[in-house]
PDB file of C-alpha atoms in Angstrom:
ATOM      1  CA  PHE A  14      77.711  52.491  61.486  1.00 60.00           C
ATOM      2  CA  MET A  15      80.644  52.765  63.915  1.00 57.00           C
ATOM      3  CA  SER A  16      82.108  50.043  66.127  1.00 70.00           C
ATOM      4  CA  ALA A  17      82.154  50.554  69.903  1.00 68.00           C
ATOM      5  CA  ARG A  18      85.891  51.049  69.568  1.00 71.00           C
ATOM      6  CA  GLY A  19      85.470  53.700  66.964  1.00 70.00           C
ATOM      7  CA  LEU A  20      82.998  55.550  69.063  1.00 66.00           C
ATOM      8  CA  GLY A  21      85.376  55.247  72.013  1.00 67.00           C
ATOM      9  CA  ASP A  22      88.162  56.835  69.945  1.00 76.00           C
ATOM     10  CA  VAL A  23      85.929  59.696  68.842  1.00 75.00           C
ATOM     11  CA  TYR A  24      84.820  60.327  72.436  1.00 71.00           C
ATOM     12  CA  LYS A  25      88.510  60.314  73.570  1.00 79.00           C
ATOM     13  CA  ARG A  26      89.567  62.736  70.887  1.00 83.00           C
ATOM     14  CA  GLN A  27      86.685  64.997  71.836  1.00 83.00           C
ATOM     15  CA  GLN A  28      87.640  64.892  75.549  1.00 86.00           C
ATOM     16  CA  GLN A  29      91.224  65.758  74.563  1.00 88.00           C
ATOM     17  CA  GLN A  30      90.043  68.678  72.413  1.00 92.00           C
ATOM     18  CA  ASP A  31      87.820  69.942  75.260  1.00 92.00           C
ATOM     19  CA  LEU A  32      90.684  69.713  77.710  1.00 93.00           C
ATOM     20  CA  LEU A  33      93.037  71.559  75.293  1.00 95.00           C
ATOM     21  CA  SER A  34      90.470  74.356  74.893  1.00 96.00           C
ATOM     22  CA  THR A  35      90.055  74.611  78.625  1.00 95.00           C
ATOM     23  CA  ILE A  36      93.778  74.920  79.191  1.00 96.00           C
ATOM     24  CA  GLN A  37      94.171  77.408  76.456  1.00 97.00           C
ATOM     25  CA  ARG A  38      91.434  79.612  77.913  1.00 96.00           C
ATOM     26  CA  VAL A  39      93.178  80.039  81.266  1.00 97.00           C
ATOM     27  CA  LEU A  40      96.524  80.995  79.828  1.00 97.00           C
ATOM     28  CA  PRO A  41      97.707  84.283  78.437  1.00 97.00           C
ATOM     29  CA  GLU A  42      96.814  84.469  74.759  1.00 96.00           C
ATOM     30  CA  ASP A  43     100.426  84.557  73.499  1.00 95.00           C
ATOM     31  CA  LEU A  44     101.213  81.458  75.565  1.00 96.00           C
ATOM     32  CA  ALA A  45      97.925  79.615  74.761  1.00 97.00           C
ATOM     33  CA  ALA A  46      98.794  79.762  71.106  1.00 96.00           C
ATOM     34  CA  HIS A  47     101.797  77.496  71.682  1.00 96.00           C
ATOM     35  CA  VAL A  48      99.926  74.766  73.641  1.00 96.00           C
ATOM     36  CA  VAL A  49      99.182  72.396  70.816  1.00 95.00           C
ATOM     37  CA  HIS A  50      98.098  69.207  72.547  1.00 94.00           C
ATOM     38  CA  CYS A  51      97.350  67.871  76.022  1.00 93.00           C
ATOM     39  CA  VAL A  52      96.398  64.511  77.512  1.00 91.00           C
ATOM     40  CA  THR A  53      96.128  63.034  80.890  1.00 90.00           C
ATOM     41  CA  HIS A  54      97.909  59.901  82.160  1.00 90.00           C
ATOM     42  CA  ASN A  55      96.967  58.681  85.669  1.00 90.00           C
ATOM     43  CA  THR A  56      97.296  61.827  87.739  1.00 92.00           C
ATOM     44  CA  THR A  57      99.510  63.822  85.307  1.00 94.00           C
ATOM     45  CA  LEU A  58      98.438  66.429  82.929  1.00 95.00           C
ATOM     46  CA  MET A  59     100.757  66.316  79.918  1.00 95.00           C
ATOM     47  CA  ILE A  60     101.089  69.600  77.999  1.00 96.00           C
ATOM     48  CA  TYR A  61     102.738  69.662  74.588  1.00 96.00           C
ATOM     49  CA  THR A  62     104.194  72.869  73.192  1.00 96.00           C
ATOM     50  CA  ASP A  63     105.608  73.598  69.740  1.00 93.00           C
ATOM     51  CA  LEU A  64     108.693  75.579  70.875  1.00 92.00           C
ATOM     52  CA  ALA A  65     111.087  74.857  73.768  1.00 92.00           C
ATOM     53  CA  VAL A  66     111.167  78.579  74.736  1.00 93.00           C
ATOM     54  CA  TRP A  67     107.548  78.410  75.887  1.00 94.00           C
ATOM     55  CA  SER A  68     108.170  75.435  78.243  1.00 94.00           C
ATOM     56  CA  SER A  69     109.629  77.652  80.929  1.00 92.00           C
ATOM     57  CA  GLN A  70     106.720  80.133  80.694  1.00 95.00           C
ATOM     58  CA  LEU A  71     104.201  77.252  80.968  1.00 97.00           C
ATOM     59  CA  ARG A  72     105.794  76.030  84.188  1.00 95.00           C
ATOM     60  CA  PHE A  73     104.676  79.276  85.843  1.00 96.00           C
ATOM     61  CA  HIS A  74     101.050  78.360  85.119  1.00 97.00           C
ATOM     62  CA  LYS A  75     101.042  74.788  86.444  1.00 96.00           C
ATOM     63  CA  ALA A  76      98.614  75.475  89.340  1.00 96.00           C
ATOM     64  CA  THR A  77      96.246  77.349  87.075  1.00 96.00           C
ATOM     65  CA  MET A  78      96.282  74.567  84.463  1.00 96.00           C
ATOM     66  CA  LEU A  79      95.706  71.828  87.117  1.00 95.00           C
ATOM     67  CA  ALA A  80      92.800  73.878  88.532  1.00 93.00           C
ATOM     68  CA  ALA A  81      91.209  74.244  85.083  1.00 93.00           C
ATOM     69  CA  ALA A  82      91.774  70.591  84.182  1.00 91.00           C
ATOM     70  CA  ALA A  83      90.094  69.472  87.473  1.00 88.00           C
ATOM     71  CA  THR A  84      86.687  70.168  85.932  1.00 81.00           C
ATOM     72  CA  HIS A  85      87.383  67.665  83.136  1.00 76.00           C
ATOM     73  CA  THR A  86      89.258  64.795  84.774  1.00 72.00           C
ATOM     74  CA  THR A  87      88.866  62.019  87.226  1.00 72.00           C
ATOM     75  CA  PRO A  88      90.924  61.080  89.179  1.00 79.00           C
ATOM     76  CA  ALA A  89      92.310  64.452  90.334  1.00 85.00           C
ATOM     77  CA  LEU A  90      95.457  65.581  88.534  1.00 90.00           C
ATOM     78  CA  THR A  91      98.434  66.354  90.823  1.00 93.00           C
ATOM     79  CA  ASN A  92     101.297  66.898  88.347  1.00 95.00           C
ATOM     80  CA  VAL A  93     102.030  68.664  85.127  1.00 96.00           C
ATOM     81  CA  GLN A  94     104.615  67.609  82.558  1.00 96.00           C
ATOM     82  CA  ILE A  95     105.503  69.897  79.764  1.00 97.00           C
ATOM     83  CA  ARG A  96     106.960  68.407  76.609  1.00 96.00           C
ATOM     84  CA  LEU A  97     108.073  69.607  73.209  1.00 95.00           C
ATOM     85  CA  ILE A  98     106.125  68.145  70.382  1.00 90.00           C
ATOM     86  CA  SER A  99     108.303  67.206  67.421  1.00 77.00           C
ATOM     87  CA  GLN A 100     107.592  69.195  64.263  1.00 66.00           C
ATOM     88  CA  LYS A 101     107.915  66.994  61.161  1.00 56.00           C
TER      89      LYS A 101
END
């Protein structure tokens, strides 16, 4: 038996995974492989990549990523931030 908070966390992780899959599908395959996580914060789509070299390439696809994310998010996203995820 799971608490309401536990169920909420599971739901949130599933939403993030669905969003990640959606974003990866609209990107070229070589680029999609380097998008490792994405979340939304207010009206910003935050994309995390594993290597800095891919950040500039991802910027060319901002409009495509926002359009794809629109089917998964409310309120509408208006900005994309691309960040490097630290490898430990």
